[in-house]
PDB file of C-alpha atoms in Angstrom:
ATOM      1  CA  UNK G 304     -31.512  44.724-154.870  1.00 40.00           C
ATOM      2  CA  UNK G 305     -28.928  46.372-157.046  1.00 44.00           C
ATOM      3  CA  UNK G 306     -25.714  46.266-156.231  1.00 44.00           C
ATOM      4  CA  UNK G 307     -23.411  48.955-155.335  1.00 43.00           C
ATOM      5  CA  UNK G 308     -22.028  48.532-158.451  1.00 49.00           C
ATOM      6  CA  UNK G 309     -24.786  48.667-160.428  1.00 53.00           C
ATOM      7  CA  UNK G 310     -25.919  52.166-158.410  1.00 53.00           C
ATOM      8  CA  UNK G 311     -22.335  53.602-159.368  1.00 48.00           C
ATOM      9  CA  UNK G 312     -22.887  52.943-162.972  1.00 52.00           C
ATOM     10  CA  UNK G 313     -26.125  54.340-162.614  1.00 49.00           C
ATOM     11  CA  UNK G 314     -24.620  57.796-161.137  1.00 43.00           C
ATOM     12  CA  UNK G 315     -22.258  57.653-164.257  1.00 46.00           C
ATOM     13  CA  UNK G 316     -25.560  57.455-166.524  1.00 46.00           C
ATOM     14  CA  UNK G 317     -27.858  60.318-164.711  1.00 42.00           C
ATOM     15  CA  UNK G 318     -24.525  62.687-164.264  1.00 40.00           C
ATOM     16  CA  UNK G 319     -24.627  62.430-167.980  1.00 43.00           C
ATOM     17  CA  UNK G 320     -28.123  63.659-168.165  1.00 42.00           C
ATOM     18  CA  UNK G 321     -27.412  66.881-165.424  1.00 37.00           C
ATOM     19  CA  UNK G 322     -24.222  67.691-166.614  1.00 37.00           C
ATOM     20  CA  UNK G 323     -25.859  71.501-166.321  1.00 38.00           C
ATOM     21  CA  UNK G 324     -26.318  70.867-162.730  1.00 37.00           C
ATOM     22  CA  UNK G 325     -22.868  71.208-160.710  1.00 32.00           C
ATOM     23  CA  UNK G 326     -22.211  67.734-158.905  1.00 33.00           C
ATOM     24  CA  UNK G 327     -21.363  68.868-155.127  1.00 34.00           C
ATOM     25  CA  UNK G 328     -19.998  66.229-152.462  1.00 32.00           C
ATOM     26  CA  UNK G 329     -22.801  63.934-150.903  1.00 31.00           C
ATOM     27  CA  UNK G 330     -25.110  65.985-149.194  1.00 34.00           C
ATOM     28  CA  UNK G 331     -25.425  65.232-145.469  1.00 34.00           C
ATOM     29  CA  UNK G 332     -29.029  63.311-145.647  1.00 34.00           C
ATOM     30  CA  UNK G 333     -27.158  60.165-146.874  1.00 33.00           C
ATOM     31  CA  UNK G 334     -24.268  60.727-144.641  1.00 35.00           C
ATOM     32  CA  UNK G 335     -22.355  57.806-144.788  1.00 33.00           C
ATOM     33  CA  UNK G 336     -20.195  55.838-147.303  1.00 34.00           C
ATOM     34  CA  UNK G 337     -20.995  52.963-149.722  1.00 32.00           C
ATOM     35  CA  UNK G 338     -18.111  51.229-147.963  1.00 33.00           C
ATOM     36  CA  UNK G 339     -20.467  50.352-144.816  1.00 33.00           C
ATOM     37  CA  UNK G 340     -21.978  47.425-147.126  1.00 35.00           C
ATOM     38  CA  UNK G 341     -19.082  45.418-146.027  1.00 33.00           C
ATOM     39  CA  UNK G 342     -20.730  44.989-142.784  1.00 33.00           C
ATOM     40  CA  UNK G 343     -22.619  41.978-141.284  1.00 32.00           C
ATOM     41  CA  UNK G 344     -25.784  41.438-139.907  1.00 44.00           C
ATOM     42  CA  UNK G 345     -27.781  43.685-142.196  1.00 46.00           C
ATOM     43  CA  UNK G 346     -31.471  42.841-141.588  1.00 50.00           C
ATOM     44  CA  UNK G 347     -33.778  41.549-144.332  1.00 41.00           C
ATOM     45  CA  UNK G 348     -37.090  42.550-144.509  1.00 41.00           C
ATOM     46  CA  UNK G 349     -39.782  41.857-147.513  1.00 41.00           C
ATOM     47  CA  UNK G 350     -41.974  44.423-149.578  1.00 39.00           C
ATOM     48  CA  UNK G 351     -45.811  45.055-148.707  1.00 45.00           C
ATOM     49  CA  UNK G 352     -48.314  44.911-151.689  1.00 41.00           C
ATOM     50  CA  UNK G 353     -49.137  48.621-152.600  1.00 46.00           C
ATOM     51  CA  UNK G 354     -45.478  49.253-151.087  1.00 59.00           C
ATOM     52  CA  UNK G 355     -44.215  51.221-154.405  1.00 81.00           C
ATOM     53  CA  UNK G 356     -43.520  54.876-153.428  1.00 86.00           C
ATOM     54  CA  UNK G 357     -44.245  56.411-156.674  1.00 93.00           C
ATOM     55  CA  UNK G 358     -40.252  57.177-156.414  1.00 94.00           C
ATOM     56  CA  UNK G 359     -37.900  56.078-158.936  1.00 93.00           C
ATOM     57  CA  UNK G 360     -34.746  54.153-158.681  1.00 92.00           C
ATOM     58  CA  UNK G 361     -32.377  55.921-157.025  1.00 93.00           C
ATOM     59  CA  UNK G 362     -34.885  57.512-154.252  1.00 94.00           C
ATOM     60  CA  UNK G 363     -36.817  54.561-153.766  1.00 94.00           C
ATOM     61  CA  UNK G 364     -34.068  53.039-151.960  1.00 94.00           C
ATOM     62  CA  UNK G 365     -34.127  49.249-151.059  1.00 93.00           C
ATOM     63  CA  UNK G 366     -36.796  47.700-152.222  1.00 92.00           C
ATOM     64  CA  UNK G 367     -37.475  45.498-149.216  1.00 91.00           C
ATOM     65  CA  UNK G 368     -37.832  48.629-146.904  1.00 94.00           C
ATOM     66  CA  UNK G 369     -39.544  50.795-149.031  1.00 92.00           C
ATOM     67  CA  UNK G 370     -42.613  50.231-147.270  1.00 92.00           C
ATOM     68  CA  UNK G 371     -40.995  51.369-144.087  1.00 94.00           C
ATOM     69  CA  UNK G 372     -41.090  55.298-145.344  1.00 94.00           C
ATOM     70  CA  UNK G 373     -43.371  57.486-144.732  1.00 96.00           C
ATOM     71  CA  UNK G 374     -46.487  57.962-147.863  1.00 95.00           C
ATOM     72  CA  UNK G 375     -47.929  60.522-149.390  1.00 96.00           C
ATOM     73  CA  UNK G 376     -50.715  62.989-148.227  1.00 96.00           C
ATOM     74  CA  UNK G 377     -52.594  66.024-149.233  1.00 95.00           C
ATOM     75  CA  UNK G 378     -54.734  66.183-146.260  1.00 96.00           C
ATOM     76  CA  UNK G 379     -54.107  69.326-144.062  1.00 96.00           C
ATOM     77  CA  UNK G 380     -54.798  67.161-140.841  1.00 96.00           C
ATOM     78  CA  UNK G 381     -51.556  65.514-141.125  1.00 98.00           C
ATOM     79  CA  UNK G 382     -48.773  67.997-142.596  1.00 98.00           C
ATOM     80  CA  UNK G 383     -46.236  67.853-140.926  1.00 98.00           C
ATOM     81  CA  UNK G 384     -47.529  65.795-138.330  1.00 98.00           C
ATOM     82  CA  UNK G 385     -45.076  63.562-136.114  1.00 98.00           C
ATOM     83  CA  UNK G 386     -44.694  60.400-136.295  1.00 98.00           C
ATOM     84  CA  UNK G 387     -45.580  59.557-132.400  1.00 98.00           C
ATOM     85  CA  UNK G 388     -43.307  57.559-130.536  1.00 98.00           C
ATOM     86  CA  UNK G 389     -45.748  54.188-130.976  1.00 98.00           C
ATOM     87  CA  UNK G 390     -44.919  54.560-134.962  1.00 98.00           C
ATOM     88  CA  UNK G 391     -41.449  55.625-134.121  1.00 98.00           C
ATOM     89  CA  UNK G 392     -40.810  52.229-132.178  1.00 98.00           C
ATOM     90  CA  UNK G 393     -42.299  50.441-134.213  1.00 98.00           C
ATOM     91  CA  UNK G 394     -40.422  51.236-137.437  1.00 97.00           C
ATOM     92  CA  UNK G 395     -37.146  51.047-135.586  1.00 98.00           C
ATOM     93  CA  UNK G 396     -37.956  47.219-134.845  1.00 97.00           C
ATOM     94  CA  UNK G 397     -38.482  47.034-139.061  1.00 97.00           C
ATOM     95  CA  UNK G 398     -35.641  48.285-139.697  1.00 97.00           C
ATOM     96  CA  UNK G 399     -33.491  46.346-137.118  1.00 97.00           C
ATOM     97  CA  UNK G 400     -33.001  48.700-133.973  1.00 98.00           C
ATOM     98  CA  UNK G 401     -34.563  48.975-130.752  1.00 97.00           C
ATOM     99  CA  UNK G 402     -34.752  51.381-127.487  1.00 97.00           C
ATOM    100  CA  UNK G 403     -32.159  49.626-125.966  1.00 97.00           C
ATOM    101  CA  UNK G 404     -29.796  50.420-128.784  1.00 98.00           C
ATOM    102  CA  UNK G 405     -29.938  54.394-128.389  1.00 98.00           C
ATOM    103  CA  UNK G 406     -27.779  56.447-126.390  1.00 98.00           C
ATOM    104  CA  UNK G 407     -28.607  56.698-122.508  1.00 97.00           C
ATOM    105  CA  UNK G 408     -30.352  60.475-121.879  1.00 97.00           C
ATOM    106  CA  UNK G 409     -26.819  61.859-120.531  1.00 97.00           C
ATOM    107  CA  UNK G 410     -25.143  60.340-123.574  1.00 98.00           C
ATOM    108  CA  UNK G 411     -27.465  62.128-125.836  1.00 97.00           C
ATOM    109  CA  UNK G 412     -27.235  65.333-124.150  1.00 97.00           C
ATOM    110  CA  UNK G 413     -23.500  65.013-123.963  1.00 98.00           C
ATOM    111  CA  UNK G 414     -23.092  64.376-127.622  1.00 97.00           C
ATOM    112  CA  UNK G 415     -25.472  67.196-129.053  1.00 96.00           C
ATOM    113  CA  UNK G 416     -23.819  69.782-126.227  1.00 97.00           C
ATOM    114  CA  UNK G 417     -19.995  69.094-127.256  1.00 97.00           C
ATOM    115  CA  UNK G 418     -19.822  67.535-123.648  1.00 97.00           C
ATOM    116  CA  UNK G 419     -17.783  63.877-122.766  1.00 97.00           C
ATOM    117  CA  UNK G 420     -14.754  62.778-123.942  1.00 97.00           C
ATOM    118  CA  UNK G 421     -13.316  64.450-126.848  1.00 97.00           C
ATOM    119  CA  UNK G 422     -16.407  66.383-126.969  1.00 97.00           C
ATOM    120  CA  UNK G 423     -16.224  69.474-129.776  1.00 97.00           C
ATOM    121  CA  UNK G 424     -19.378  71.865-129.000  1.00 97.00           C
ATOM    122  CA  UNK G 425     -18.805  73.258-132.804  1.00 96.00           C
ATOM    123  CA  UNK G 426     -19.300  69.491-134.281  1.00 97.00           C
ATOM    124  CA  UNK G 427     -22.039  69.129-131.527  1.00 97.00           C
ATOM    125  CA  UNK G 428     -23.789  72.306-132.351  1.00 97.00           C
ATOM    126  CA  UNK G 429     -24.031  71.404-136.514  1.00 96.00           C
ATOM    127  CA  UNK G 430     -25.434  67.948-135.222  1.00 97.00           C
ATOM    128  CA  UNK G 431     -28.154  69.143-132.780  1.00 97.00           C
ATOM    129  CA  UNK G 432     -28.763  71.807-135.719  1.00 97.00           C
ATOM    130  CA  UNK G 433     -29.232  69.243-137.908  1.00 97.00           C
ATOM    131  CA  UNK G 434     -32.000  67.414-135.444  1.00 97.00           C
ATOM    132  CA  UNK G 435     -33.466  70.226-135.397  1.00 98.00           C
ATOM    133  CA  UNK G 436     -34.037  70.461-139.619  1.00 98.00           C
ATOM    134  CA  UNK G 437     -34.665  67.060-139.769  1.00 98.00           C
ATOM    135  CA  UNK G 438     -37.834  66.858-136.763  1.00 98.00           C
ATOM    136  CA  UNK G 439     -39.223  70.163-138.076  1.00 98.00           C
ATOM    137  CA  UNK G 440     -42.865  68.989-137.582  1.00 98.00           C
ATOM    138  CA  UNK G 441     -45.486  70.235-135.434  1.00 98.00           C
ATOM    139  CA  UNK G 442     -44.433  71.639-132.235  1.00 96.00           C
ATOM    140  CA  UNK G 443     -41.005  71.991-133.431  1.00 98.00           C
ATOM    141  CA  UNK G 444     -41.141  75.066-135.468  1.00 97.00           C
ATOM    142  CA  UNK G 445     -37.516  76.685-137.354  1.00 96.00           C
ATOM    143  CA  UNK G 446     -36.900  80.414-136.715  1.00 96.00           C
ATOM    144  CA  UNK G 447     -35.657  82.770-139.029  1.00 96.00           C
ATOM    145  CA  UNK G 448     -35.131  86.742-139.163  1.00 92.00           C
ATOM    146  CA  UNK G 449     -37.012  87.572-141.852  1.00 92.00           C
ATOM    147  CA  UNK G 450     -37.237  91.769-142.789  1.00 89.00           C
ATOM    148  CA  UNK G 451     -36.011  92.130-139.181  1.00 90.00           C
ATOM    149  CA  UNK G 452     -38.737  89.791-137.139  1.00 93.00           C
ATOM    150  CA  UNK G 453     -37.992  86.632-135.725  1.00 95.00           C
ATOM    151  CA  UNK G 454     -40.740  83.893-137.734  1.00 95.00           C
ATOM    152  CA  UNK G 455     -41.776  80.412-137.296  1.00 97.00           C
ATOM    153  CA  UNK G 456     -41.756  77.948-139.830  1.00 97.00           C
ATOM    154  CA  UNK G 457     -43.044  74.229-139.983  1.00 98.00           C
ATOM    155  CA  UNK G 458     -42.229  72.556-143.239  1.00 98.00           C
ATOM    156  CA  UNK G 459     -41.117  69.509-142.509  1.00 98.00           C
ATOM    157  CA  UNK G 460     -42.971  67.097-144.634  1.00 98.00           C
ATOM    158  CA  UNK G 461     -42.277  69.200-147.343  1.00 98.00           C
ATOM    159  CA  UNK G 462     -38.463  68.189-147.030  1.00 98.00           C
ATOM    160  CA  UNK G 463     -37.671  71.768-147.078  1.00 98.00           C
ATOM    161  CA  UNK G 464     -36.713  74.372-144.091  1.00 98.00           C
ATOM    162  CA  UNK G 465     -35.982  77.918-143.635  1.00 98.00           C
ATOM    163  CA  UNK G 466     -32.442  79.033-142.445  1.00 96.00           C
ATOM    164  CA  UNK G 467     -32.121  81.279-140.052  1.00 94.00           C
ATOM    165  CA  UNK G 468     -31.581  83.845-142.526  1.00 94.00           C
ATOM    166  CA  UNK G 469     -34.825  83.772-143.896  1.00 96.00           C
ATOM    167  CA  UNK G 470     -33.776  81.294-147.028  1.00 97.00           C
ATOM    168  CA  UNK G 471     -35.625  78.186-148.405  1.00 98.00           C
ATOM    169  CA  UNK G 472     -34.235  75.053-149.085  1.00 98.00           C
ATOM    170  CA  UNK G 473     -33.262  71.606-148.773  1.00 97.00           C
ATOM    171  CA  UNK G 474     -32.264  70.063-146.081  1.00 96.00           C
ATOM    172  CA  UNK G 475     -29.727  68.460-148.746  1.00 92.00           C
ATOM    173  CA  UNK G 476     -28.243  72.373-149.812  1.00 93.00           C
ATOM    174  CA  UNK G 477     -24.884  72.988-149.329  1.00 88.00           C
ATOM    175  CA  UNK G 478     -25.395  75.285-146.973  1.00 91.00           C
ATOM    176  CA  UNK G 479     -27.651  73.429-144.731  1.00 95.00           C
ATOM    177  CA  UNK G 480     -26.122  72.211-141.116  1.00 95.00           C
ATOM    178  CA  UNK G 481     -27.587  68.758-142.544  1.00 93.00           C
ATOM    179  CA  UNK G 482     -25.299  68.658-145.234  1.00 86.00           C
ATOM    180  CA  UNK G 483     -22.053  69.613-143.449  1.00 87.00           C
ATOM    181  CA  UNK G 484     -21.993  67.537-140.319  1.00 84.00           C
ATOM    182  CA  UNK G 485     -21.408  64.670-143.867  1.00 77.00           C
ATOM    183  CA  UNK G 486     -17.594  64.651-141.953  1.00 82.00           C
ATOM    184  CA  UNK G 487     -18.604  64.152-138.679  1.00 88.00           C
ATOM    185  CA  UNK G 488     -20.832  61.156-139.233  1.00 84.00           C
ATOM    186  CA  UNK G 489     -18.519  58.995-141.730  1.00 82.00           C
ATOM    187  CA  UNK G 490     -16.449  56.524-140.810  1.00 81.00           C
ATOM    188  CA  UNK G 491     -13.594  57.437-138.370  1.00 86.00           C
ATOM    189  CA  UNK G 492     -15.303  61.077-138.199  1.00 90.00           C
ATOM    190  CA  UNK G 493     -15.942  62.929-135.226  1.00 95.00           C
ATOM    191  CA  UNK G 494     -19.256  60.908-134.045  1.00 94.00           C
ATOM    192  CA  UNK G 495     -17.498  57.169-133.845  1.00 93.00           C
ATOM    193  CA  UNK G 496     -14.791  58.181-132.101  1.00 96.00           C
ATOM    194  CA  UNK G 497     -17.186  60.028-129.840  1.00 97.00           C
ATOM    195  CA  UNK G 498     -19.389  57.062-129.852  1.00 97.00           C
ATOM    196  CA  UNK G 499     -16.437  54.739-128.769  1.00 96.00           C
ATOM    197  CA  UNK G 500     -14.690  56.870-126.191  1.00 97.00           C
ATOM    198  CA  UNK G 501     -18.165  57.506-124.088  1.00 98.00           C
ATOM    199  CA  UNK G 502     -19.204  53.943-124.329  1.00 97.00           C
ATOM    200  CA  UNK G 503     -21.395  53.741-126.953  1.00 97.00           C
ATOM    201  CA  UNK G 504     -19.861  51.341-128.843  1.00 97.00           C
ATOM    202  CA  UNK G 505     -22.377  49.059-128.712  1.00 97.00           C
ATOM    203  CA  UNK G 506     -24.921  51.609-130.366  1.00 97.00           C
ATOM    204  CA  UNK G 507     -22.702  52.214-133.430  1.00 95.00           C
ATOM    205  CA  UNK G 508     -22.678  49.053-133.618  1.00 96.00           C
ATOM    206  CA  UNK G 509     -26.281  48.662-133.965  1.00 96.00           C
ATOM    207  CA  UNK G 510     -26.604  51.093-136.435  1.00 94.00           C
ATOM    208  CA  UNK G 511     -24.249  49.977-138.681  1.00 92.00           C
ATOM    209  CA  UNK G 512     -26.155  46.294-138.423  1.00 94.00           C
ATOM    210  CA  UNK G 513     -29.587  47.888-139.445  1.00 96.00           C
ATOM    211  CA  UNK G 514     -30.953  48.527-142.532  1.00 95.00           C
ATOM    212  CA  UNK G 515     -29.444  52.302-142.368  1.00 90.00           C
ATOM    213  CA  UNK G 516     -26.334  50.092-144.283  1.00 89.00           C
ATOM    214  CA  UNK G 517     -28.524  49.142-147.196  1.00 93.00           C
ATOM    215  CA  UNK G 518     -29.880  52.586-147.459  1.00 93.00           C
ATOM    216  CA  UNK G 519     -26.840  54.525-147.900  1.00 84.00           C
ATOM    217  CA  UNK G 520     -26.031  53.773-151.332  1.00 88.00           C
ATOM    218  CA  UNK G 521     -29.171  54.361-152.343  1.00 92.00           C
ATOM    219  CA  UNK G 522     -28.637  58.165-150.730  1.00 87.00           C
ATOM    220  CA  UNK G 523     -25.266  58.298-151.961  1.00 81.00           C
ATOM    221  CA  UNK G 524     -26.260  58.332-155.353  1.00 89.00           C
ATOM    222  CA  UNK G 525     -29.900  60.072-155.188  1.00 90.00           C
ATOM    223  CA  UNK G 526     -27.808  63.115-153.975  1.00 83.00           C
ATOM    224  CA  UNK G 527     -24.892  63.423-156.399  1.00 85.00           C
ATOM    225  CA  UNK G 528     -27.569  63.118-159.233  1.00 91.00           C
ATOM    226  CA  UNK G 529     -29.720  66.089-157.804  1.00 90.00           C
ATOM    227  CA  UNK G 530     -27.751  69.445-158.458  1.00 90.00           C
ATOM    228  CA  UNK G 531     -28.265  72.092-156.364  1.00 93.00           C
ATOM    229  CA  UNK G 532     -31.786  71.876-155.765  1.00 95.00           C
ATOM    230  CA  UNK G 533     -31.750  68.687-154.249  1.00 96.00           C
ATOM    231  CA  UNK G 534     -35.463  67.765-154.976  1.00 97.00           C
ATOM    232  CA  UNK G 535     -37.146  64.861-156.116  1.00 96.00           C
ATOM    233  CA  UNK G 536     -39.620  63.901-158.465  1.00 95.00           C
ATOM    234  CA  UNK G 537     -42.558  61.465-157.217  1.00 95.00           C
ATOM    235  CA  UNK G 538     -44.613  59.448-160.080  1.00 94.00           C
ATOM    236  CA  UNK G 539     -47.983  57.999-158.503  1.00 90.00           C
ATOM    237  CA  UNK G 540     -51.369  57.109-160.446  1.00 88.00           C
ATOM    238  CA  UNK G 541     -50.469  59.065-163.254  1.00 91.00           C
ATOM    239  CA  UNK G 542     -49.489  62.339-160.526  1.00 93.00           C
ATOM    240  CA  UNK G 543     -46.268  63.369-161.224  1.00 96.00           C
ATOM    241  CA  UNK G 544     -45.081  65.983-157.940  1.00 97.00           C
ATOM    242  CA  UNK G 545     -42.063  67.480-156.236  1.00 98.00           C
ATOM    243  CA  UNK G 546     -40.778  66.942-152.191  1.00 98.00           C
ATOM    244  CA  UNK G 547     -37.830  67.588-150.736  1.00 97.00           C
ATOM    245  CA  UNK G 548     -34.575  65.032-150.643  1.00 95.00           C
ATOM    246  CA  UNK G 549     -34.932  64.546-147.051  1.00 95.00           C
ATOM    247  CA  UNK G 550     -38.690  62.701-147.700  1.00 96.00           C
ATOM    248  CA  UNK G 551     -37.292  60.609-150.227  1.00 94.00           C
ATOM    249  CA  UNK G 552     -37.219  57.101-148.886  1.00 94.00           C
ATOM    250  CA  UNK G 553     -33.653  56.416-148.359  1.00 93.00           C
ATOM    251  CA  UNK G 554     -32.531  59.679-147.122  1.00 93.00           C
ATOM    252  CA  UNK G 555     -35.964  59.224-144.753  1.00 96.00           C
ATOM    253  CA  UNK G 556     -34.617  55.983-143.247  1.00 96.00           C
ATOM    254  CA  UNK G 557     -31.023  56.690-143.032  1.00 93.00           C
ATOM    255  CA  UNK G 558     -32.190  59.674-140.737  1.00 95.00           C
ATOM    256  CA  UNK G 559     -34.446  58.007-139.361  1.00 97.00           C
ATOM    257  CA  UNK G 560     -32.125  55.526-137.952  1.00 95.00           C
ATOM    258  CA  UNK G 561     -29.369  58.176-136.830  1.00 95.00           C
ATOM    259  CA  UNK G 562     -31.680  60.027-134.884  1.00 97.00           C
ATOM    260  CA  UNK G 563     -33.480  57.224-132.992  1.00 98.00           C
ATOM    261  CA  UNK G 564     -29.556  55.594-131.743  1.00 97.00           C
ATOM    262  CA  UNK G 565     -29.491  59.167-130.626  1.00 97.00           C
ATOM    263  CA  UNK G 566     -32.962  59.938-128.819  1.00 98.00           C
ATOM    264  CA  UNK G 567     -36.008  57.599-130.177  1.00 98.00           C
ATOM    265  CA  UNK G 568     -37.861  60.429-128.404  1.00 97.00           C
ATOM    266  CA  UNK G 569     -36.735  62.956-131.210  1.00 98.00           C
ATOM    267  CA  UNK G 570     -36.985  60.312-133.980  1.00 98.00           C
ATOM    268  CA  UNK G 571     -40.258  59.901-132.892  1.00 98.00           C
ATOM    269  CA  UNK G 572     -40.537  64.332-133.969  1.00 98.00           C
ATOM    270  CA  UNK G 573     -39.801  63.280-137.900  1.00 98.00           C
ATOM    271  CA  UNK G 574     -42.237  63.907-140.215  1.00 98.00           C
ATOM    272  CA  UNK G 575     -44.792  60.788-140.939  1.00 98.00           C
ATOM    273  CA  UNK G 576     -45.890  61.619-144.147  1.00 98.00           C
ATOM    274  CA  UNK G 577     -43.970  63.603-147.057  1.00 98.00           C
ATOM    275  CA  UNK G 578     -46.570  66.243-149.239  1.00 98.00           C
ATOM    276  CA  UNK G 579     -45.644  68.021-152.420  1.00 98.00           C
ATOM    277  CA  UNK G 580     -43.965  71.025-152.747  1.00 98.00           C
ATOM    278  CA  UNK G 581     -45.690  73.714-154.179  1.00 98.00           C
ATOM    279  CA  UNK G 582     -45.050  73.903-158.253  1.00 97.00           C
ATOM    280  CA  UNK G 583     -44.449  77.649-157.631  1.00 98.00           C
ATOM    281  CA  UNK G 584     -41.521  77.254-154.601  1.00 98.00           C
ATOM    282  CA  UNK G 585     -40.535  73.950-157.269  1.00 98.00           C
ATOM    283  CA  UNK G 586     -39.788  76.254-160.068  1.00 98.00           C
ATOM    284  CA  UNK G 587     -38.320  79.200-158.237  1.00 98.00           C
ATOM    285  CA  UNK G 588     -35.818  76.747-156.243  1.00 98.00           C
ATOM    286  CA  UNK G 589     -35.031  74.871-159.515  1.00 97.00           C
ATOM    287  CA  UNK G 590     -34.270  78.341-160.831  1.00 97.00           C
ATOM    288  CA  UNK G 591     -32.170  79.710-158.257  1.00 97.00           C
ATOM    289  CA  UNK G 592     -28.098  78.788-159.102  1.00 96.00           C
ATOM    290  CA  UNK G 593     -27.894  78.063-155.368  1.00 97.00           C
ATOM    291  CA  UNK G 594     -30.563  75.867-154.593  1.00 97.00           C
ATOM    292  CA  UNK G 595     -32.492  78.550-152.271  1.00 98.00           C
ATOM    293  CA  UNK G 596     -35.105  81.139-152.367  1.00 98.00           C
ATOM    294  CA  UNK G 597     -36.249  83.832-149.664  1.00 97.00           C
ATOM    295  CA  UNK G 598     -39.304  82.119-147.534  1.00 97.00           C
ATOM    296  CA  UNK G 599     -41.456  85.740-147.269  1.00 96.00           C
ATOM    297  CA  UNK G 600     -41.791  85.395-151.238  1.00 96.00           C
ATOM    298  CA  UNK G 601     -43.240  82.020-151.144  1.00 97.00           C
ATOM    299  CA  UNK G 602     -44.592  81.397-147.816  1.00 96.00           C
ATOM    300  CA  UNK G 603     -48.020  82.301-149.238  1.00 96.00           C
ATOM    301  CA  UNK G 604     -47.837  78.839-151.293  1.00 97.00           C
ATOM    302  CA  UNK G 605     -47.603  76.679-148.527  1.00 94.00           C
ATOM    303  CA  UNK G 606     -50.366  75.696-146.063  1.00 73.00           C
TER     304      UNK G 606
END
């Protein structure tokens, strides 16, 4: 695996290459620091044949859990299609957590209401936003005013959503709830301390212990390197497509694992497979100097 070193140096080289992208601060899908590598009790885990993504170095992520994210898929049966709480269990057990790990029901309420000690309902209201963005599958539609009407939108395995405004993008954008709750989750932010003073302790722990810790370099660079757009390219049997930075697989895992120590029921809501982006809604969002588009233009492209 390459060391955080190695990643930095790598950041140094692709920044380089996008120096007509502007370089923003790490967008809240990686959400943590490469300082958590420090940490013991990382679990190891070992690649399955066939387990190559068809994503490059950085948004591959570890190599040893890149089996773990979710794979491509065309078929309109299962976009965006939930993982199930089976698959969600099991994956959680890969990656080093378990049930008992998560945040008792009243815990999880009280931290994505603002309730419990030292509760802030602003902090808790970008966080349960941010759930909401991130288990945008079936079921679990977004809604936006768009031209005045109040519309649905299900995009999750896309790794794109629509704001309430009516504007696509990233999860990763700089406007996204999902990038700015970055402060809250980092070390010493609002989350730990909430963590600690309600007696959850032991489930920050556990995260930190998992393979979410490996991950997060992996995000920390895949989103510095990605300019506003915050898409990623996917190379597979000579298929060369575009998703979202939320599908990619460390982002995918690092989510992952913050949303199951909060509610495995919810984790079990993210997307199980990632599917391209439309080339049209690629180029327009490429385009666009802030990373979004308006949804009504392009919702025709998407299934």
């Amino acid at each position: 695996m390459p060391s955080s070193r190695h990643l930095l140096a790598l950041l140094r080289t692709r920044r380089e290459r996008h120096r007509r992208h502007r370089s923003g601060p790490i967008a809240a899908v990686s959400l943590l620091t490469v300082g958590l590598l420090a940490l013991t009790g990382v679990p190891t885990a070992h690649a399955e044949p066939g387990a190559n993504t068809g994503f490059a170095l950085p948004f591959s992520g570890a190599p040893a859990f890149e089996y773990v994210a979710p794979t491509k898929t065309t078929a309109p049966s299962k976009i965006n299609q939930p993982l199930g709480q089976k698959a969600a269990d099991a994956l959680a057990a890969r990656i080093g957590l378990h049930r008992s790990d998560a945040l008792s029901p009243k815990q999880a309420r009280d931290l994505v209401s603002g309730r419990g000690v030292g509760g802030d309902p602003q902090a808790a209201k970008t966080i349960d936003a941010s759930i909401a963005i991130l288990t945008n599958t079936v079921g679990r539609p977004m809604l936006s005013k768009i031209n005045g009407q109040v519309v649905p939108s299900v995009l999750g395995s896309y790794g794109v959503y629509v704001n309430t405004r009516g504007q696509l993008q990233s999860p990763a954008n700089a406007d996204a709830p999902t990038r700015k709750v970055n402060t809250l989750i980092a070390p010493g932010g609002y989350v730990g301390q909430w963590l600690r003073a309600n007696g959850a302790t032991h489930t920050l722990l556990a995260l930190y212990r998992s393979a979410y810790t490996v991950e997060v370099p992996f995000g920390f660079v895949a989103q510095q390197i990605s300019g506003d757009a915050q898409l990623v390219t996917n190379t597979k049997g000579g298929v060369t497509t575009t998703v979202g930075m939320s599908m990619a697989a460390p982002l995918w895992i690092v989510n992952f694992a913050l949303i199951y120590i909060v509610s495995p029921r919810l984790a079990a809501a993210m997307p199980a497979h990632w599917t391209p982006i439309p080339p049209e809604v690629v180029r327009a969002i490429e385009a666009s100097p802030t990373g979004q588009v308006p949804y009504a233009r392009y919702q025709q492209y998407f299934r």
